């Protein structure tokens, strides 16, 4: 170890033996998305205000962010618009809790969301070796390993990728230290990692806008609400043309199919299943084409991470419940099973589909027999009545197919009645 550069000793201590070549491919996918620290992610809980979620406090946080930018401590592709050109303009505070800050802003006439897990840049873990050396002398391969470890630690898996583009698309200029420090603060935010990796693979996650230091921006979408009669404000997403019970029936049908698409996608299109452990209307939004988007993935875990979380000590099944993700307690070993005993489709049927399909949509022109079939299919999906995990998986596949069939039949009926114009599918 003697004679080894400071940055390499720190890097070796940080990485240990946990990285592998496959992890590097995953980091390439993120680094390409970062594009010189272009960032991600958004959590919109409209209406959730704490005592400290004030305009005065928000302006003070953004002022400090801009001060750090002018000092050269941080950077990002939105910093100039926020701190100099005044093209990124604060509108209101949406959420504040234990340092987590969510802000609505206007960016060049477009509504966006700014978010950070902690309000102050210096609160994030700092790369100590930046102060001891010229960062431009750090080999890019070693920086690549640092990114790979953070991704692997956050996601618990390695995603295959053919993209091995350069880590720094802007090159190593005079602000390169600030770029590295800013990227490091973003990599300490798990939602940032999730969305920056998944956005190239999924239409069901938020789109990246950009970043400034530890704050990142994504598209603004209106979240669902349990108190809304259709859970999602279709009028806000699409326009007033979707008012009226017939239009709402076709919108609900489109959104329900998109939920099924998302479930199928998260179950099958990655190297491991993605589990959603906090399913409620507030954690989803819809685009103007009625595509469902997961806007809060704080409680989303790929299979390897899910197994780590579930496999805990227990005295009964109730000890094996992790929000919406359950497993079973083995009373002999007093350990929770590592395999999830329920699934995303079950919970969506219970918490999202039941409010929609438990009521008779009178005047919707969907025939009453078809409505009854949908109610029964949703009930069977939400309460399959099986404890066996393998049998539950097969039953869920049947439920998914049946729900697709019934919802598409609803589309056909609405289309024949003249109240349905093919919107997405």
Tab-separated table of C-alpha atoms in Angstrom:
chain	number	residue	atom	x	y	z
A	1	UNK	CA	0.000	0.000	0.000
A	2	UNK	CA	3.001	2.301	0.555
A	3	UNK	CA	3.430	4.683	-2.329
A	4	UNK	CA	-0.134	4.168	-3.483
A	5	UNK	CA	-1.887	7.482	-4.304
A	6	UNK	CA	-4.336	8.784	-1.706
A	7	UNK	CA	-7.287	8.554	-4.085
A	8	UNK	CA	-6.523	4.899	-4.868
A	9	UNK	CA	-6.288	3.902	-1.203
A	10	UNK	CA	-9.611	5.570	-0.491
A	11	UNK	CA	-11.170	4.037	-3.549
A	12	UNK	CA	-9.967	0.551	-2.618
A	13	UNK	CA	-11.352	0.951	0.894
A	14	UNK	CA	-14.651	2.136	-0.550
A	15	UNK	CA	-15.004	-0.590	-3.154
A	16	UNK	CA	-13.543	-3.540	-1.291
A	17	UNK	CA	-14.186	-6.649	-3.335
A	18	UNK	CA	-17.820	-5.939	-4.164
A	19	UNK	CA	-17.594	-4.672	-7.727
A	20	UNK	CA	-17.480	-6.848	-10.798
A	21	UNK	CA	-17.256	-6.254	-14.560
A	22	UNK	CA	-21.028	-6.589	-14.928
A	23	UNK	CA	-21.501	-3.695	-12.535
A	24	UNK	CA	-19.429	-1.531	-14.826
A	25	UNK	CA	-21.924	-2.056	-17.629
A	26	UNK	CA	-24.682	-0.830	-15.348
A	27	UNK	CA	-22.702	2.229	-14.387
A	28	UNK	CA	-22.266	3.010	-18.061
A	29	UNK	CA	-26.030	3.204	-18.458
A	30	UNK	CA	-26.238	5.695	-15.621
A	31	UNK	CA	-23.243	7.747	-16.620
A	32	UNK	CA	-24.623	8.124	-20.124
A	33	UNK	CA	-27.880	9.346	-18.621
A	34	UNK	CA	-26.058	11.683	-16.280
A	35	UNK	CA	-24.437	13.440	-19.217
A	36	UNK	CA	-22.183	15.625	-17.109
A	37	UNK	CA	-24.297	15.430	-14.013
A	38	UNK	CA	-27.750	15.607	-15.577
A	39	UNK	CA	-30.060	14.430	-12.821
A	40	UNK	CA	-33.326	12.903	-12.012
A	41	UNK	CA	-36.298	12.113	-9.939
A	42	UNK	CA	-39.344	13.505	-8.386
A	43	UNK	CA	-41.693	12.830	-5.538
A	44	UNK	CA	-44.910	14.809	-5.627
A	45	UNK	CA	-47.179	14.629	-2.629
A	46	UNK	CA	-49.456	17.565	-3.446
A	47	UNK	CA	-51.121	18.920	-0.362
A	48	UNK	CA	-48.645	17.498	2.173
A	49	UNK	CA	-47.229	20.558	3.878
A	50	UNK	CA	-45.200	20.538	7.070
A	51	UNK	CA	-44.622	23.489	9.358
A	52	UNK	CA	-41.279	24.238	7.695
A	53	UNK	CA	-42.509	23.973	4.100
A	54	UNK	CA	-42.593	27.716	3.598
A	55	UNK	CA	-41.678	30.126	0.806
A	56	UNK	CA	-39.177	31.897	3.056
A	57	UNK	CA	-37.336	28.697	3.933
A	58	UNK	CA	-37.396	27.493	0.313
A	59	UNK	CA	-35.937	30.756	-0.990
A	60	UNK	CA	-33.200	30.541	1.662
A	61	UNK	CA	-32.283	26.968	0.596
A	62	UNK	CA	-32.121	27.918	-3.091
A	63	UNK	CA	-30.099	31.036	-2.264
A	64	UNK	CA	-27.545	28.882	-0.446
A	65	UNK	CA	-27.470	26.501	-3.421
A	66	UNK	CA	-26.669	29.396	-5.737
A	67	UNK	CA	-24.025	30.727	-3.346
A	68	UNK	CA	-22.268	27.335	-3.456
A	69	UNK	CA	-22.549	27.417	-7.255
A	70	UNK	CA	-20.910	30.863	-7.463
A	71	UNK	CA	-18.147	29.653	-5.123
A	72	UNK	CA	-17.450	26.773	-7.495
A	73	UNK	CA	-18.369	24.053	-4.985
A	74	UNK	CA	-21.079	22.515	-7.153
A	75	UNK	CA	-22.396	22.655	-10.694
A	76	UNK	CA	-25.056	21.261	-13.013
A	77	UNK	CA	-26.820	22.029	-16.260
A	78	UNK	CA	-29.639	23.914	-14.484
A	79	UNK	CA	-27.438	26.075	-12.234
A	80	UNK	CA	-27.092	28.923	-14.709
A	81	UNK	CA	-30.835	29.048	-15.361
A	82	UNK	CA	-31.542	29.023	-11.617
A	83	UNK	CA	-28.808	31.308	-10.314
A	84	UNK	CA	-27.933	33.653	-13.202
A	85	UNK	CA	-30.450	33.799	-16.048
A	86	UNK	CA	-33.532	33.462	-13.791
A	87	UNK	CA	-35.144	31.008	-16.208
A	88	UNK	CA	-35.778	28.474	-13.458
A	89	UNK	CA	-38.196	30.234	-11.133
A	90	UNK	CA	-39.460	29.075	-7.739
A	91	UNK	CA	-43.235	28.670	-7.443
A	92	UNK	CA	-44.012	26.894	-4.171
A	93	UNK	CA	-42.866	24.347	-1.629
A	94	UNK	CA	-44.653	21.015	-2.002
A	95	UNK	CA	-43.068	18.873	0.703
A	96	UNK	CA	-40.522	19.101	3.491
A	97	UNK	CA	-39.636	16.347	5.954
A	98	UNK	CA	-36.377	15.778	7.825
A	99	UNK	CA	-34.395	17.697	5.231
A	100	UNK	CA	-36.104	16.190	2.157
A	101	UNK	CA	-37.229	19.062	-0.010
A	102	UNK	CA	-39.658	19.038	-2.944
A	103	UNK	CA	-40.258	22.278	-4.838
A	104	UNK	CA	-42.433	23.197	-7.778
A	105	UNK	CA	-40.741	25.560	-10.214
A	106	UNK	CA	-41.212	27.010	-13.659
A	107	UNK	CA	-38.441	26.276	-16.163
A	108	UNK	CA	-38.647	28.282	-19.382
A	109	UNK	CA	-42.446	28.275	-19.185
A	110	UNK	CA	-42.682	24.602	-18.262
A	111	UNK	CA	-43.661	23.328	-14.791
A	112	UNK	CA	-41.007	21.083	-13.214
A	113	UNK	CA	-40.181	19.560	-9.840
A	114	UNK	CA	-36.933	20.151	-7.943
A	115	UNK	CA	-36.009	17.692	-5.230
A	116	UNK	CA	-33.209	16.789	-2.838
A	117	UNK	CA	-33.007	14.248	-0.039
A	118	UNK	CA	-31.180	16.818	2.114
A	119	UNK	CA	-31.425	20.575	1.870
A	120	UNK	CA	-27.728	21.480	2.234
A	121	UNK	CA	-24.998	20.345	-0.161
A	122	UNK	CA	-22.445	19.902	2.630
A	123	UNK	CA	-24.767	17.397	4.370
A	124	UNK	CA	-23.874	14.779	1.772
A	125	UNK	CA	-20.846	12.527	2.175
A	126	UNK	CA	-17.859	14.257	0.696
A	127	UNK	CA	-15.139	12.716	-1.461
A	128	UNK	CA	-12.252	13.501	0.855
A	129	UNK	CA	-9.503	12.941	-1.684
A	130	UNK	CA	-10.725	15.892	-3.789
A	131	UNK	CA	-9.077	18.253	-1.334
A	132	UNK	CA	-5.788	16.369	-1.400
A	133	UNK	CA	-5.167	16.178	-5.089
A	134	UNK	CA	-5.981	17.360	-8.545
A	135	UNK	CA	-9.077	15.361	-9.433
A	136	UNK	CA	-8.165	15.364	-13.106
A	137	UNK	CA	-5.368	12.936	-12.264
A	138	UNK	CA	-7.842	10.263	-11.142
A	139	UNK	CA	-8.096	7.580	-13.822
A	140	UNK	CA	-11.531	7.438	-15.369
A	141	UNK	CA	-11.723	3.663	-14.807
A	142	UNK	CA	-11.495	4.180	-11.040
A	143	UNK	CA	-14.207	6.830	-11.085
A	144	UNK	CA	-16.251	4.379	-13.087
A	145	UNK	CA	-15.849	1.827	-10.291
A	146	UNK	CA	-17.027	4.348	-7.711
A	147	UNK	CA	-20.217	4.944	-9.656
A	148	UNK	CA	-20.701	1.208	-10.183
A	149	UNK	CA	-20.561	0.523	-6.449
A	150	UNK	CA	-23.105	3.185	-5.579
A	151	UNK	CA	-25.510	1.824	-8.194
A	152	UNK	CA	-25.016	-1.748	-7.064
A	153	UNK	CA	-25.516	-0.804	-3.411
A	154	UNK	CA	-28.704	1.127	-4.177
A	155	UNK	CA	-30.391	-1.228	-6.641
A	156	UNK	CA	-29.113	-4.554	-5.435
A	157	UNK	CA	-28.675	-5.818	-9.000
A	158	UNK	CA	-26.744	-5.389	-12.187
A	159	UNK	CA	-28.533	-4.379	-15.380
A	160	UNK	CA	-27.064	-5.450	-18.697
A	161	UNK	CA	-26.193	-2.616	-21.042
A	162	UNK	CA	-24.497	-2.249	-24.388
A	163	UNK	CA	-23.830	1.406	-23.707
A	164	UNK	CA	-20.253	1.971	-22.596
A	165	UNK	CA	-20.092	5.678	-23.313
A	166	UNK	CA	-17.707	8.004	-21.470
A	167	UNK	CA	-18.366	8.977	-17.892
A	168	UNK	CA	-17.939	12.686	-18.513
A	169	UNK	CA	-19.516	13.895	-21.729
A	170	UNK	CA	-18.307	17.437	-21.044
A	171	UNK	CA	-14.674	16.473	-20.576
A	172	UNK	CA	-12.423	17.541	-17.746
A	173	UNK	CA	-12.538	21.296	-17.619
A	174	UNK	CA	-11.939	23.866	-14.882
A	175	UNK	CA	-15.173	22.863	-13.050
A	176	UNK	CA	-14.442	19.168	-13.076
A	177	UNK	CA	-14.096	18.909	-9.292
A	178	UNK	CA	-17.497	20.519	-8.854
A	179	UNK	CA	-18.956	18.096	-11.403
A	180	UNK	CA	-17.583	15.118	-9.500
A	181	UNK	CA	-18.753	16.460	-6.116
A	182	UNK	CA	-22.230	17.188	-7.511
A	183	UNK	CA	-22.525	13.764	-9.081
A	184	UNK	CA	-21.451	12.153	-5.821
A	185	UNK	CA	-24.221	13.964	-3.897
A	186	UNK	CA	-26.771	12.737	-6.442
A	187	UNK	CA	-25.517	9.157	-6.262
A	188	UNK	CA	-26.298	9.185	-2.528
A	189	UNK	CA	-30.010	9.554	-3.370
A	190	UNK	CA	-31.545	6.192	-4.263
A	191	UNK	CA	-34.471	7.603	-6.212
A	192	UNK	CA	-32.025	9.464	-8.402
A	193	UNK	CA	-30.249	6.227	-9.212
A	194	UNK	CA	-33.489	4.367	-9.894
A	195	UNK	CA	-34.890	6.892	-12.317
A	196	UNK	CA	-31.626	7.750	-14.039
A	197	UNK	CA	-31.056	4.071	-14.812
A	198	UNK	CA	-34.656	3.064	-15.557
A	199	UNK	CA	-35.749	6.010	-17.685
A	200	UNK	CA	-34.005	4.555	-20.746
A	201	UNK	CA	-35.788	1.235	-20.235
A	202	UNK	CA	-39.271	2.220	-19.098
A	203	UNK	CA	-42.081	4.604	-20.032
A	204	UNK	CA	-43.473	4.112	-16.521
A	205	UNK	CA	-40.858	6.276	-14.772
A	206	UNK	CA	-40.257	10.010	-14.735
A	207	UNK	CA	-38.232	11.840	-17.356
A	208	UNK	CA	-35.018	13.648	-16.422
A	209	UNK	CA	-34.855	17.429	-16.813
A	210	UNK	CA	-31.490	18.310	-15.257
A	211	UNK	CA	-29.735	19.218	-12.005
A	212	UNK	CA	-27.925	21.811	-9.967
A	213	UNK	CA	-25.651	20.395	-7.301
A	214	UNK	CA	-27.646	18.034	-5.085
A	215	UNK	CA	-31.018	19.204	-6.435
A	216	UNK	CA	-32.435	17.404	-9.450
A	217	UNK	CA	-35.432	18.090	-11.669
A	218	UNK	CA	-38.005	15.987	-13.465
A	219	UNK	CA	-41.244	16.499	-15.337
A	220	UNK	CA	-44.214	17.816	-13.403
A	221	UNK	CA	-47.139	15.389	-13.229
A	222	UNK	CA	-50.254	15.577	-11.077
A	223	UNK	CA	-50.267	12.745	-8.542
A	224	UNK	CA	-53.330	10.660	-7.769
A	225	UNK	CA	-55.414	11.140	-4.636
A	226	UNK	CA	-57.427	8.573	-2.690
A	227	UNK	CA	-60.171	11.147	-2.136
A	228	UNK	CA	-60.667	11.822	-5.856
A	229	UNK	CA	-63.701	9.970	-7.237
A	230	UNK	CA	-61.600	8.503	-10.069
A	231	UNK	CA	-58.308	8.535	-8.051
A	232	UNK	CA	-56.629	10.535	-10.833
A	233	UNK	CA	-57.715	13.911	-12.187
A	234	UNK	CA	-58.124	13.015	-15.841
A	235	UNK	CA	-59.209	16.560	-16.662
A	236	UNK	CA	-55.902	17.944	-15.346
A	237	UNK	CA	-53.864	15.437	-17.353
A	238	UNK	CA	-55.825	15.378	-20.608
A	239	UNK	CA	-58.257	18.291	-20.606
A	240	UNK	CA	-61.911	19.106	-20.100
A	241	UNK	CA	-62.902	16.812	-22.973
A	242	UNK	CA	-62.704	13.911	-20.517
A	243	UNK	CA	-65.428	15.244	-18.228
A	244	UNK	CA	-68.671	13.294	-17.978
A	245	UNK	CA	-69.309	9.729	-16.866
A	246	UNK	CA	-68.798	8.145	-20.304
A	247	UNK	CA	-65.489	9.865	-20.809
A	248	UNK	CA	-64.413	8.931	-17.283
A	249	UNK	CA	-65.278	5.297	-17.985
A	250	UNK	CA	-63.015	5.204	-21.025
A	251	UNK	CA	-60.249	7.054	-19.141
A	252	UNK	CA	-60.416	4.573	-16.252
A	253	UNK	CA	-60.233	1.716	-18.767
A	254	UNK	CA	-57.122	3.224	-20.408
A	255	UNK	CA	-55.426	3.894	-17.065
A	256	UNK	CA	-56.249	0.406	-15.765
A	257	UNK	CA	-54.677	-1.175	-18.859
A	258	UNK	CA	-51.592	0.990	-18.350
A	259	UNK	CA	-51.368	-0.252	-14.744
A	260	UNK	CA	-51.404	-3.820	-16.078
A	261	UNK	CA	-48.717	-2.889	-18.624
A	262	UNK	CA	-46.596	-1.477	-15.800
A	263	UNK	CA	-47.045	-4.602	-13.642
A	264	UNK	CA	-46.091	-6.865	-16.549
A	265	UNK	CA	-43.118	-4.621	-17.369
A	266	UNK	CA	-41.761	-4.488	-13.792
A	267	UNK	CA	-42.204	-8.261	-13.424
A	268	UNK	CA	-40.567	-9.364	-16.656
A	269	UNK	CA	-38.471	-6.746	-18.443
A	270	UNK	CA	-35.519	-6.443	-16.047
A	271	UNK	CA	-33.005	-9.047	-14.919
A	272	UNK	CA	-34.901	-9.155	-11.603
A	273	UNK	CA	-38.489	-8.367	-10.658
A	274	UNK	CA	-39.110	-4.857	-9.320
A	275	UNK	CA	-41.301	-4.899	-6.198
A	276	UNK	CA	-43.442	-1.899	-5.255
A	277	UNK	CA	-43.956	-1.890	-1.484
A	278	UNK	CA	-45.948	1.331	-1.117
A	279	UNK	CA	-48.822	1.272	-3.593
A	280	UNK	CA	-51.334	4.101	-3.314
A	281	UNK	CA	-52.740	6.686	-5.742
A	282	UNK	CA	-50.431	9.391	-4.394
A	283	UNK	CA	-47.367	7.445	-5.556
A	284	UNK	CA	-48.478	7.368	-9.194
A	285	UNK	CA	-49.356	9.910	-11.851
A	286	UNK	CA	-50.654	9.860	-15.407
A	287	UNK	CA	-49.327	11.569	-18.492
A	288	UNK	CA	-51.603	13.207	-21.039
A	289	UNK	CA	-51.663	9.933	-23.016
A	290	UNK	CA	-52.942	8.218	-19.809
A	291	UNK	CA	-49.708	6.260	-19.275
A	292	UNK	CA	-49.236	5.397	-15.602
A	293	UNK	CA	-45.963	6.659	-14.091
A	294	UNK	CA	-44.427	5.633	-10.760
A	295	UNK	CA	-43.359	8.920	-9.185
A	296	UNK	CA	-42.219	7.647	-5.765
A	297	UNK	CA	-39.818	4.702	-5.649
A	298	UNK	CA	-38.520	5.168	-2.101
A	299	UNK	CA	-40.160	1.811	-1.363
A	300	UNK	CA	-39.343	0.014	-4.620
A	301	UNK	CA	-36.849	-2.865	-4.571
A	302	UNK	CA	-35.446	-5.305	-7.076
A	303	UNK	CA	-35.596	-8.984	-6.105
A	304	UNK	CA	-32.139	-9.297	-4.440
A	305	UNK	CA	-32.780	-6.264	-2.229
A	306	UNK	CA	-36.333	-7.442	-1.506
A	307	UNK	CA	-35.022	-10.755	-0.220
A	308	UNK	CA	-32.590	-9.004	2.114
A	309	UNK	CA	-35.390	-6.871	3.551
A	310	UNK	CA	-37.892	-9.700	4.047
A	311	UNK	CA	-35.529	-12.286	5.561
A	312	UNK	CA	-35.788	-11.125	9.178
A	313	UNK	CA	-36.419	-12.761	12.544
A	314	UNK	CA	-40.076	-13.377	13.378
A	315	UNK	CA	-42.548	-14.933	15.814
A	316	UNK	CA	-45.513	-14.725	13.438
A	317	UNK	CA	-46.558	-13.684	9.935
A	318	UNK	CA	-47.283	-10.138	11.107
A	319	UNK	CA	-43.533	-9.673	11.699
A	320	UNK	CA	-42.938	-10.377	8.005
A	321	UNK	CA	-45.022	-7.479	6.666
A	322	UNK	CA	-43.002	-4.712	5.059
A	323	UNK	CA	-45.626	-2.158	4.038
A	324	UNK	CA	-47.309	-3.726	0.970
A	325	UNK	CA	-44.740	-6.530	0.647
A	326	UNK	CA	-45.426	-9.643	2.745
A	327	UNK	CA	-43.736	-12.947	3.391
A	328	UNK	CA	-44.424	-15.886	5.722
A	329	UNK	CA	-42.859	-16.703	9.084
A	330	UNK	CA	-41.224	-20.118	9.453
A	331	UNK	CA	-41.979	-20.875	13.106
A	332	UNK	CA	-39.304	-23.579	13.240
A	333	UNK	CA	-36.453	-21.305	12.219
A	334	UNK	CA	-38.205	-18.124	13.401
A	335	UNK	CA	-37.196	-16.455	10.150
A	336	UNK	CA	-39.335	-14.702	7.559
A	337	UNK	CA	-39.229	-16.227	4.121
A	338	UNK	CA	-37.038	-14.399	1.629
A	339	UNK	CA	-39.627	-14.801	-1.124
A	340	UNK	CA	-42.457	-12.278	-1.222
A	341	UNK	CA	-45.822	-13.972	-0.586
A	342	UNK	CA	-47.922	-11.394	-2.425
A	343	UNK	CA	-47.185	-9.338	-5.543
A	344	UNK	CA	-47.628	-5.978	-7.244
A	345	UNK	CA	-50.759	-7.031	-9.135
A	346	UNK	CA	-52.537	-8.169	-5.965
A	347	UNK	CA	-51.970	-4.857	-4.222
A	348	UNK	CA	-52.916	-2.784	-7.283
A	349	UNK	CA	-56.129	-4.788	-7.624
A	350	UNK	CA	-56.873	-4.145	-3.956
A	351	UNK	CA	-55.921	-0.474	-3.632
A	352	UNK	CA	-56.443	0.922	-7.144
A	353	UNK	CA	-58.881	-1.295	-9.083
A	354	UNK	CA	-61.414	-1.992	-6.313
A	355	UNK	CA	-62.497	1.650	-5.958
A	356	UNK	CA	-62.987	1.808	-9.737
A	357	UNK	CA	-64.778	-1.462	-10.396
A	358	UNK	CA	-66.749	-1.985	-7.190
A	359	UNK	CA	-69.340	0.575	-8.342
A	360	UNK	CA	-71.839	0.300	-11.143
A	361	UNK	CA	-70.836	2.896	-13.735
A	362	UNK	CA	-74.390	3.703	-14.741
A	363	UNK	CA	-74.569	5.389	-18.092
A	364	UNK	CA	-71.011	4.337	-18.952
A	365	UNK	CA	-72.373	2.124	-21.784
A	366	UNK	CA	-70.296	-0.752	-20.428
A	367	UNK	CA	-72.811	-3.581	-20.123
A	368	UNK	CA	-73.833	-4.619	-16.640
A	369	UNK	CA	-72.711	-8.281	-17.160
A	370	UNK	CA	-69.248	-7.057	-18.141
A	371	UNK	CA	-69.105	-4.783	-15.099
A	372	UNK	CA	-69.953	-7.765	-12.877
A	373	UNK	CA	-67.217	-9.827	-14.508
A	374	UNK	CA	-64.708	-7.036	-13.858
A	375	UNK	CA	-65.764	-6.785	-10.216
A	376	UNK	CA	-65.361	-10.544	-9.778
A	377	UNK	CA	-61.979	-10.592	-11.563
A	378	UNK	CA	-60.667	-7.728	-9.407
A	379	UNK	CA	-61.882	-9.464	-6.240
A	380	UNK	CA	-60.205	-12.742	-7.230
A	381	UNK	CA	-57.016	-10.857	-8.102
A	382	UNK	CA	-56.913	-8.998	-4.769
A	383	UNK	CA	-57.887	-12.042	-2.666
A	384	UNK	CA	-56.684	-15.195	-4.417
A	385	UNK	CA	-57.153	-17.295	-1.275
A	386	UNK	CA	-53.833	-19.153	-1.572
A	387	UNK	CA	-50.840	-19.286	0.749
A	388	UNK	CA	-48.627	-21.253	-1.607
A	389	UNK	CA	-46.287	-18.794	-3.364
A	390	UNK	CA	-45.884	-20.869	-6.543
A	391	UNK	CA	-49.656	-21.328	-6.876
A	392	UNK	CA	-50.182	-17.626	-6.207
A	393	UNK	CA	-47.797	-16.760	-9.057
A	394	UNK	CA	-49.745	-18.955	-11.498
A	395	UNK	CA	-53.042	-17.494	-10.293
A	396	UNK	CA	-51.727	-13.959	-10.779
A	397	UNK	CA	-50.762	-14.735	-14.365
A	398	UNK	CA	-54.333	-15.920	-14.950
A	399	UNK	CA	-55.712	-12.782	-13.276
A	400	UNK	CA	-53.490	-10.546	-15.410
A	401	UNK	CA	-54.674	-12.216	-18.610
A	402	UNK	CA	-58.331	-12.109	-17.571
A	403	UNK	CA	-58.184	-8.436	-16.586
A	404	UNK	CA	-56.545	-7.540	-19.911
A	405	UNK	CA	-59.314	-9.444	-21.724
A	406	UNK	CA	-62.164	-7.798	-19.797
A	407	UNK	CA	-60.731	-4.285	-20.050
A	408	UNK	CA	-60.227	-4.625	-23.792
A	409	UNK	CA	-63.804	-5.903	-24.061
A	410	UNK	CA	-64.840	-2.726	-22.215
A	411	UNK	CA	-62.925	-0.688	-24.780
A	412	UNK	CA	-64.796	-2.424	-27.566
A	413	UNK	CA	-68.187	-1.740	-25.975
A	414	UNK	CA	-67.337	1.900	-25.416
A	415	UNK	CA	-66.103	2.212	-28.983
A	416	UNK	CA	-69.297	0.673	-30.388
A	417	UNK	CA	-71.409	3.034	-28.324
A	418	UNK	CA	-69.630	5.990	-29.920
A	419	UNK	CA	-68.267	7.255	-26.599
A	420	UNK	CA	-64.779	5.872	-27.080
A	421	UNK	CA	-62.146	7.227	-29.407
A	422	UNK	CA	-58.988	5.092	-29.504
A	423	UNK	CA	-56.587	7.124	-27.354
A	424	UNK	CA	-53.460	5.089	-26.812
A	425	UNK	CA	-53.747	1.390	-27.475
